Amino acid sequence: MERFAAIIVAAGRGARSGRDGPKQWEPLLGKRVIDWSVQAFLTHPRLEQLVVVTDVAPKQAALPDAVVVVAGGETRSASVRAGLQALAVPDDMHVLIHDAARPGLSHKVIDALIEALGAADGAAPALAVSDALKDTRGGTLATVPRDTLRRVQTPQAFRKRSIEAALAGEHSYVDDLEAVEASGAHVQLVPGDPALHKITYPEDFDLVARLLSPPLSTPRVGKGFDVHGFEPGDHVTLCGVQIPHSAKLQGHSDADAAWHALTDAILGAVALGDIGDHFPPSDPKWKGADSAIFLKEAQQLAAARGFALTSCDITIICEAPKVKPHREAMRQRTADLLGLPLDTVSVKATTTEGLGFTGRREGIAAEAVAVLAPMP
Ligand code: MG
Protein backbone atom coordinates (compact mmCIF):
# COMPACT_ATOMS: atom_id res chain seq x y z
CA MET A 1 0.00 0.00 0.00
CA GLU A 2 1.18 3.51 -0.82
CA ARG A 3 2.37 6.05 1.69
CA PHE A 4 0.21 9.04 2.55
CA ALA A 5 0.30 12.48 4.16
CA ALA A 6 -2.37 13.84 6.50
CA ILE A 7 -3.75 17.24 7.44
CA ILE A 8 -5.78 17.75 10.61
CA VAL A 9 -7.87 20.93 10.52
CA ALA A 10 -8.16 22.27 14.05
CA ALA A 11 -8.74 25.95 13.36
CA GLY A 12 -12.46 25.99 14.25
CA ARG A 13 -13.68 28.14 17.12
CA GLY A 14 -16.28 25.60 18.27
CA ALA A 15 -18.89 28.22 19.14
CA ARG A 16 -21.64 25.58 19.41
CA SER A 17 -19.82 23.13 21.67
CA GLY A 18 -20.73 25.00 24.86
CA ARG A 19 -17.17 24.81 26.22
CA ASP A 20 -14.90 27.77 26.98
CA GLY A 21 -12.27 27.04 24.37
CA PRO A 22 -12.38 25.38 20.95
CA LYS A 23 -13.55 21.78 21.39
CA GLN A 24 -10.46 20.18 19.81
CA TRP A 25 -8.32 21.16 22.82
CA GLU A 26 -10.83 19.91 25.42
CA PRO A 27 -10.08 16.73 27.41
CA LEU A 28 -11.63 13.44 26.31
CA LEU A 29 -10.90 10.18 28.19
CA GLY A 30 -7.47 11.23 29.42
CA LYS A 31 -6.13 13.13 26.40
CA ARG A 32 -7.22 16.13 24.34
CA VAL A 33 -9.76 15.66 21.55
CA ILE A 34 -7.11 16.43 18.90
CA ASP A 35 -4.59 13.97 20.39
CA TRP A 36 -6.85 11.05 19.40
CA SER A 37 -6.55 11.89 15.69
CA VAL A 38 -2.85 12.83 15.94
CA GLN A 39 -2.13 9.45 17.53
CA ALA A 40 -4.22 7.54 14.97
CA PHE A 41 -2.16 9.05 12.13
CA LEU A 42 1.27 8.94 13.81
CA THR A 43 0.89 5.24 14.66
CA HIS A 44 -0.01 4.32 11.07
CA PRO A 45 3.01 2.62 9.47
CA ARG A 46 2.45 4.31 6.07
CA LEU A 47 2.23 7.92 7.26
CA GLU A 48 4.78 10.18 5.52
CA GLN A 49 3.95 13.56 7.08
CA LEU A 50 1.33 15.04 9.42
CA VAL A 51 0.33 18.71 9.39
CA VAL A 52 -1.98 20.27 11.98
CA VAL A 53 -3.67 23.57 11.00
CA THR A 54 -4.50 25.64 14.06
CA ASP A 55 -4.57 29.19 15.35
CA VAL A 56 -3.03 28.03 18.60
CA ALA A 57 0.71 28.82 18.83
CA PRO A 58 2.87 25.70 18.19
CA LYS A 59 4.35 25.82 21.69
CA GLN A 60 0.91 26.04 23.27
CA ALA A 61 -0.45 23.30 21.02
CA ALA A 62 2.16 20.95 22.58
CA LEU A 63 1.96 18.37 19.81
CA PRO A 64 4.64 15.70 19.19
CA ASP A 65 7.81 16.91 17.38
CA ALA A 66 6.93 14.87 14.28
CA VAL A 67 3.88 17.10 13.66
CA VAL A 68 4.18 20.25 11.50
CA VAL A 69 1.97 23.01 12.95
CA VAL A 70 0.73 25.84 10.66
CA ALA A 71 -1.71 28.72 11.15
CA GLY A 72 -5.25 28.48 9.75
CA GLY A 73 -7.12 30.75 7.36
CA GLU A 74 -10.41 32.66 7.44
CA THR A 75 -12.47 29.72 6.15
CA ARG A 76 -12.19 25.94 6.35
CA SER A 77 -11.02 25.78 2.73
CA ALA A 78 -8.39 28.47 3.40
CA SER A 79 -7.11 26.39 6.34
CA VAL A 80 -6.89 23.30 4.13
CA ARG A 81 -4.93 25.36 1.55
CA ALA A 82 -2.50 26.39 4.30
CA GLY A 83 -2.11 22.75 5.31
CA LEU A 84 -1.45 21.66 1.71
CA GLN A 85 1.22 24.36 1.33
CA ALA A 86 3.02 23.02 4.40
CA LEU A 87 3.25 19.50 2.96
CA ALA A 88 6.67 18.45 1.71
CA VAL A 89 5.56 15.38 -0.26
CA PRO A 90 5.32 14.48 -3.99
CA ASP A 91 2.36 15.78 -6.04
CA ASP A 92 0.89 12.33 -6.61
CA MET A 93 0.95 11.27 -2.95
CA HIS A 94 -2.35 10.59 -1.18
CA VAL A 95 -3.45 13.27 1.28
CA LEU A 96 -6.03 12.59 4.00
CA ILE A 97 -7.79 15.71 5.31
CA HIS A 98 -9.43 15.28 8.71
CA ASP A 99 -11.42 17.33 11.22
CA ALA A 100 -9.93 17.41 14.73
CA ALA A 101 -13.50 17.30 16.08
CA ARG A 102 -13.81 13.63 14.97
CA PRO A 103 -11.52 11.82 17.43
CA GLY A 104 -12.68 8.26 16.66
CA LEU A 105 -10.32 7.63 13.74
CA SER A 106 -9.20 4.03 13.13
CA HIS A 107 -6.50 2.54 10.90
CA LYS A 108 -9.28 0.50 9.26
CA VAL A 109 -10.90 3.68 7.88
CA ILE A 110 -7.51 5.08 6.79
CA ASP A 111 -6.69 1.85 4.91
CA ALA A 112 -10.12 1.76 3.20
CA LEU A 113 -9.65 5.35 1.97
CA ILE A 114 -6.19 4.73 0.56
CA GLU A 115 -7.42 1.60 -1.22
CA ALA A 116 -10.38 3.49 -2.73
CA LEU A 117 -7.99 6.08 -4.19
CA GLY A 118 -6.61 3.38 -6.47
CA ALA A 119 -9.69 3.87 -8.65
CA ALA A 120 -10.89 7.37 -7.70
CA ASP A 121 -9.67 10.96 -7.36
CA GLY A 122 -11.34 11.39 -4.00
CA ALA A 123 -12.75 9.16 -1.25
CA ALA A 124 -14.60 9.67 2.03
CA PRO A 125 -16.23 7.54 4.74
CA ALA A 126 -20.04 7.72 4.71
CA LEU A 127 -22.98 6.30 6.63
CA ALA A 128 -26.55 5.65 5.49
CA VAL A 129 -29.35 7.75 7.00
CA SER A 130 -31.63 5.70 9.26
CA ASP A 131 -33.84 8.45 10.72
CA ALA A 132 -36.85 9.72 8.78
CA LEU A 133 -36.04 13.05 7.12
CA LYS A 134 -38.52 15.97 6.96
CA ASP A 135 -38.23 19.19 5.01
CA THR A 136 -39.76 21.96 7.11
CA ARG A 137 -39.83 24.69 4.47
CA GLY A 138 -43.12 26.61 4.27
CA GLY A 139 -44.25 25.46 7.73
CA THR A 140 -45.25 21.97 6.60
CA LEU A 141 -43.46 18.64 6.95
CA ALA A 142 -42.48 17.00 3.70
CA THR A 143 -40.87 13.58 3.89
CA VAL A 144 -37.54 13.40 2.09
CA PRO A 145 -36.62 10.04 0.52
CA ARG A 146 -33.52 8.93 2.40
CA ASP A 147 -32.41 5.79 0.53
CA THR A 148 -29.92 7.65 -1.63
CA LEU A 149 -28.72 10.08 1.08
CA ARG A 150 -25.41 9.61 2.91
CA ARG A 151 -23.81 11.25 5.93
CA VAL A 152 -20.23 12.00 4.91
CA GLN A 153 -17.46 12.02 7.51
CA THR A 154 -13.73 12.75 7.49
CA PRO A 155 -10.93 11.99 6.75
CA GLN A 156 -11.45 12.69 3.07
CA ALA A 157 -8.70 11.39 0.81
CA PHE A 158 -7.27 12.77 -2.45
CA ARG A 159 -4.19 12.80 -4.65
CA LYS A 160 -2.33 15.92 -3.52
CA ARG A 161 -2.48 17.53 -6.98
CA SER A 162 -6.27 16.87 -7.35
CA ILE A 163 -7.20 18.60 -4.10
CA GLU A 164 -4.75 21.46 -4.73
CA ALA A 165 -6.29 22.07 -8.16
CA ALA A 166 -9.84 21.81 -6.78
CA LEU A 167 -9.14 24.31 -4.00
CA ALA A 168 -7.34 26.83 -6.24
CA GLY A 169 -9.00 30.24 -5.87
CA GLU A 170 -10.79 31.76 -2.92
CA HIS A 171 -14.04 29.77 -2.83
CA SER A 172 -15.01 28.11 0.44
CA TYR A 173 -16.60 24.64 0.44
CA VAL A 174 -18.61 22.70 3.05
CA ASP A 175 -16.03 19.94 2.82
CA ASP A 176 -13.12 18.99 0.56
CA LEU A 177 -15.11 16.37 -1.31
CA GLU A 178 -17.42 19.13 -2.55
CA ALA A 179 -14.46 20.98 -4.05
CA VAL A 180 -13.18 17.89 -5.87
CA GLU A 181 -16.71 16.98 -7.08
CA ALA A 182 -17.15 20.53 -8.39
CA SER A 183 -13.99 20.01 -10.47
CA GLY A 184 -15.68 17.02 -12.16
CA ALA A 185 -13.44 14.39 -10.61
CA HIS A 186 -14.59 10.89 -9.65
CA VAL A 187 -15.16 10.39 -5.94
CA GLN A 188 -15.92 7.17 -4.07
CA LEU A 189 -17.55 6.57 -0.67
CA VAL A 190 -16.23 3.89 1.68
CA PRO A 191 -18.05 2.50 4.77
CA GLY A 192 -18.11 5.13 7.52
CA ASP A 193 -17.62 4.52 11.23
CA PRO A 194 -20.13 5.59 13.93
CA ALA A 195 -17.08 6.20 16.17
CA LEU A 196 -16.13 9.08 13.83
CA HIS A 197 -19.06 11.08 15.25
CA LYS A 198 -18.28 14.81 15.13
CA ILE A 199 -18.21 16.79 18.37
CA THR A 200 -20.46 19.77 17.68
CA TYR A 201 -22.78 20.22 20.68
CA PRO A 202 -22.07 19.82 24.43
CA GLU A 203 -23.86 16.43 24.55
CA ASP A 204 -21.53 15.12 21.84
CA PHE A 205 -18.66 14.89 24.37
CA ASP A 206 -20.52 12.21 26.38
CA LEU A 207 -21.63 10.37 23.27
CA VAL A 208 -18.11 10.26 21.82
CA ALA A 209 -16.63 9.29 25.21
CA ARG A 210 -18.99 6.30 25.26
CA LEU A 211 -18.11 5.39 21.68
CA LEU A 212 -14.37 5.52 22.39
CA SER A 213 -14.43 3.78 25.81
CA PRO A 214 -13.05 0.23 25.95
CA PRO A 215 -15.76 -2.30 25.10
CA LEU A 216 -17.93 -3.41 28.00
CA SER A 217 -16.87 -6.96 27.29
CA THR A 218 -13.45 -6.17 28.77
CA PRO A 219 -12.87 -8.71 31.55
CA ARG A 220 -11.85 -7.69 35.04
CA VAL A 221 -8.92 -9.28 36.88
CA GLY A 222 -8.31 -9.20 40.63
CA LYS A 223 -5.50 -10.48 42.82
CA GLY A 224 -5.56 -11.53 46.47
CA PHE A 225 -2.97 -12.52 49.08
CA ASP A 226 -3.41 -13.80 52.64
CA VAL A 227 -1.34 -15.25 55.48
CA HIS A 228 -2.29 -17.04 58.66
CA GLY A 229 0.14 -18.27 61.35
CA PHE A 230 0.02 -21.66 63.08
CA GLU A 231 -1.14 -22.29 66.64
CA PRO A 232 -1.66 -25.53 68.52
CA GLY A 233 -4.32 -27.71 66.90
CA ASP A 234 -4.94 -30.80 64.79
CA HIS A 235 -6.09 -29.58 61.33
CA VAL A 236 -6.09 -26.67 58.92
CA THR A 237 -8.95 -25.57 56.63
CA LEU A 238 -7.97 -24.66 53.04
CA CYS A 239 -10.56 -24.09 50.30
CA GLY A 240 -13.17 -25.39 52.70
CA VAL A 241 -11.41 -28.76 53.08
CA GLN A 242 -10.19 -29.92 56.49
CA ILE A 243 -6.66 -31.31 56.32
CA PRO A 244 -5.20 -33.14 59.33
CA HIS A 245 -2.03 -31.40 60.59
CA SER A 246 0.07 -30.98 63.71
CA ALA A 247 -1.16 -27.35 64.06
CA LYS A 248 -4.14 -25.20 63.14
CA LEU A 249 -4.29 -21.76 61.56
CA GLN A 250 -4.79 -18.80 63.82
CA GLY A 251 -7.53 -16.33 62.94
CA HIS A 252 -10.84 -14.81 63.86
CA SER A 253 -12.78 -16.89 61.33
CA ASP A 254 -11.88 -20.42 60.26
CA ALA A 255 -8.58 -18.87 58.94
CA ASP A 256 -8.97 -20.37 55.45
CA ALA A 257 -6.12 -18.39 53.84
CA ALA A 258 -6.86 -19.82 50.36
CA TRP A 259 -10.48 -18.71 50.30
CA HIS A 260 -9.55 -15.37 51.92
CA ALA A 261 -7.10 -14.72 49.07
CA LEU A 262 -9.78 -15.64 46.52
CA THR A 263 -12.34 -13.41 48.27
CA ASP A 264 -9.88 -10.48 48.00
CA ALA A 265 -9.20 -11.30 44.34
CA ILE A 266 -12.92 -11.11 43.51
CA LEU A 267 -13.39 -7.87 45.46
CA GLY A 268 -10.27 -6.45 43.79
CA ALA A 269 -11.57 -7.20 40.29
CA VAL A 270 -14.55 -4.91 40.89
CA ALA A 271 -12.62 -2.43 43.09
CA LEU A 272 -14.79 -3.06 46.15
CA GLY A 273 -12.05 -2.91 48.77
CA ASP A 274 -10.90 -5.97 50.68
CA ILE A 275 -12.20 -8.71 52.93
CA GLY A 276 -11.52 -6.63 56.07
CA ASP A 277 -13.80 -3.84 54.79
CA HIS A 278 -16.74 -6.21 54.40
CA PHE A 279 -16.12 -8.64 57.30
CA PRO A 280 -14.15 -6.74 59.97
CA PRO A 281 -12.28 -9.08 62.36
CA SER A 282 -13.44 -6.73 65.14
CA ASP A 283 -17.03 -7.85 64.57
CA PRO A 284 -17.86 -10.80 66.86
CA LYS A 285 -20.36 -11.93 64.21
CA TRP A 286 -17.46 -13.42 62.22
CA LYS A 287 -15.85 -15.34 65.11
CA GLY A 288 -15.15 -18.88 63.88
CA ALA A 289 -17.10 -18.07 60.69
CA ASP A 290 -17.05 -20.41 57.71
CA SER A 291 -15.09 -18.53 55.03
CA ALA A 292 -17.58 -19.84 52.47
CA ILE A 293 -19.79 -16.94 53.64
CA PHE A 294 -17.12 -14.36 52.70
CA LEU A 295 -16.45 -15.95 49.34
CA LYS A 296 -20.12 -16.24 48.36
CA GLU A 297 -20.77 -12.67 49.47
CA ALA A 298 -17.85 -11.34 47.36
CA GLN A 299 -19.24 -13.22 44.35
CA GLN A 300 -22.67 -11.71 44.95
CA LEU A 301 -21.28 -8.18 45.40
CA ALA A 302 -19.48 -8.53 42.06
CA ALA A 303 -22.66 -9.84 40.43
CA ALA A 304 -24.54 -6.79 41.76
CA ARG A 305 -21.92 -4.71 39.89
CA GLY A 306 -22.65 -6.70 36.72
CA PHE A 307 -19.63 -9.03 36.78
CA ALA A 308 -19.59 -12.83 36.96
CA LEU A 309 -16.63 -14.82 38.26
CA THR A 310 -15.52 -16.97 35.32
CA SER A 311 -12.24 -18.51 36.50
CA CYS A 312 -9.81 -18.47 39.39
CA ASP A 313 -6.32 -19.70 40.20
CA ILE A 314 -5.20 -20.23 43.81
CA THR A 315 -1.63 -20.91 44.94
CA ILE A 316 -1.05 -22.21 48.48
CA ILE A 317 2.44 -21.66 49.89
CA CYS A 318 3.67 -23.87 52.75
CA GLU A 319 6.09 -26.71 53.66
CA ALA A 320 3.40 -28.72 55.45
CA PRO A 321 0.79 -30.10 55.40
CA LYS A 322 1.21 -31.60 51.94
CA VAL A 323 -1.49 -29.99 49.82
CA LYS A 324 -1.32 -32.17 46.72
CA PRO A 325 -3.33 -35.14 48.06
CA HIS A 326 -6.21 -32.72 48.86
CA ARG A 327 -5.97 -30.54 45.77
CA GLU A 328 -8.80 -32.12 43.79
CA ALA A 329 -11.15 -32.00 46.78
CA MET A 330 -10.28 -28.29 47.22
CA ARG A 331 -11.02 -27.54 43.55
CA GLN A 332 -14.31 -29.45 43.71
CA ARG A 333 -15.41 -27.75 46.96
CA THR A 334 -14.61 -24.29 45.54
CA ALA A 335 -16.32 -25.02 42.19
CA ASP A 336 -19.43 -26.36 43.97
CA LEU A 337 -19.66 -23.37 46.29
CA LEU A 338 -19.30 -20.82 43.47
CA GLY A 339 -21.34 -22.72 40.89
CA LEU A 340 -18.38 -22.87 38.47
CA PRO A 341 -17.34 -25.66 36.10
CA LEU A 342 -14.48 -27.64 37.65
CA ASP A 343 -12.11 -26.82 34.80
CA THR A 344 -12.31 -23.09 35.62
CA VAL A 345 -11.04 -23.56 39.18
CA SER A 346 -7.33 -24.11 39.72
CA VAL A 347 -5.59 -24.91 43.01
CA LYS A 348 -1.81 -25.18 43.09
CA ALA A 349 0.73 -25.52 45.89
CA THR A 350 4.36 -24.69 46.35
CA THR A 351 6.98 -24.46 49.07
CA THR A 352 9.51 -21.67 49.53
CA GLU A 353 12.44 -24.12 49.68
CA GLY A 354 12.72 -23.76 53.45
CA LEU A 355 13.08 -19.97 53.24
CA GLY A 356 11.07 -17.32 55.04
CA PHE A 357 8.19 -17.75 57.46
CA THR A 358 6.51 -20.44 55.37
CA GLY A 359 9.87 -22.23 55.08
CA ARG A 360 10.22 -22.11 58.88
CA ARG A 361 6.72 -23.68 59.09
CA GLU A 362 5.35 -20.68 60.99
CA GLY A 363 2.25 -20.38 58.84
CA ILE A 364 0.59 -20.66 55.44
CA ALA A 365 0.35 -18.05 52.68
CA ALA A 366 -2.05 -18.10 49.74
CA GLU A 367 -2.37 -16.09 46.54
CA ALA A 368 -5.32 -15.99 44.15
CA VAL A 369 -6.21 -14.46 40.81
CA ALA A 370 -9.85 -14.10 39.75
CA VAL A 371 -11.18 -13.30 36.27
CA LEU A 372 -14.64 -11.73 36.04
CA ALA A 373 -16.63 -11.17 32.87
CA PRO A 374 -19.41 -8.64 32.36
CA MET A 375 -22.81 -10.28 32.57
CA PRO A 376 -25.03 -9.92 29.49
MG1 MG B 1 -7.29 -14.10 56.28
PDB file of C-alpha atoms and ligand atoms in Angstrom, residues 225-228 250-253 255-261 264 275 291 294, ligand 1:
ATOM      1  CA  PHE A 225      -2.970 -12.518  49.077  1.00  0.00           C
ATOM      2  CA  ASP A 226      -3.407 -13.803  52.638  1.00  0.00           C
ATOM      3  CA  VAL A 227      -1.338 -15.248  55.478  1.00  0.00           C
ATOM      4  CA  HIS A 228      -2.292 -17.036  58.664  1.00  0.00           C
ATOM      5  CA  GLN A 250      -4.792 -18.798  63.820  1.00  0.00           C
ATOM      6  CA  GLY A 251      -7.532 -16.334  62.942  1.00  0.00           C
ATOM      7  CA  HIS A 252     -10.843 -14.813  63.864  1.00  0.00           C
ATOM      8  CA  SER A 253     -12.777 -16.892  61.328  1.00  0.00           C
ATOM      9  CA  ALA A 255      -8.581 -18.870  58.937  1.00  0.00           C
ATOM     10  CA  ASP A 256      -8.966 -20.374  55.448  1.00  0.00           C
ATOM     11  CA  ALA A 257      -6.121 -18.391  53.836  1.00  0.00           C
ATOM     12  CA  ALA A 258      -6.859 -19.819  50.362  1.00  0.00           C
ATOM     13  CA  TRP A 259     -10.476 -18.706  50.301  1.00  0.00           C
ATOM     14  CA  HIS A 260      -9.552 -15.369  51.917  1.00  0.00           C
ATOM     15  CA  ALA A 261      -7.099 -14.724  49.072  1.00  0.00           C
ATOM     16  CA  ASP A 264      -9.882 -10.482  48.001  1.00  0.00           C
ATOM     17  CA  ILE A 275     -12.204  -8.709  52.932  1.00  0.00           C
ATOM     18  CA  SER A 291     -15.086 -18.529  55.035  1.00  0.00           C
ATOM     19  CA  PHE A 294     -17.123 -14.357  52.701  1.00  0.00           C
TER      20      PHE A 294
HETATM   21 MG    MG B   1      -7.291 -14.098  56.277  1.00  0.00          MG
END
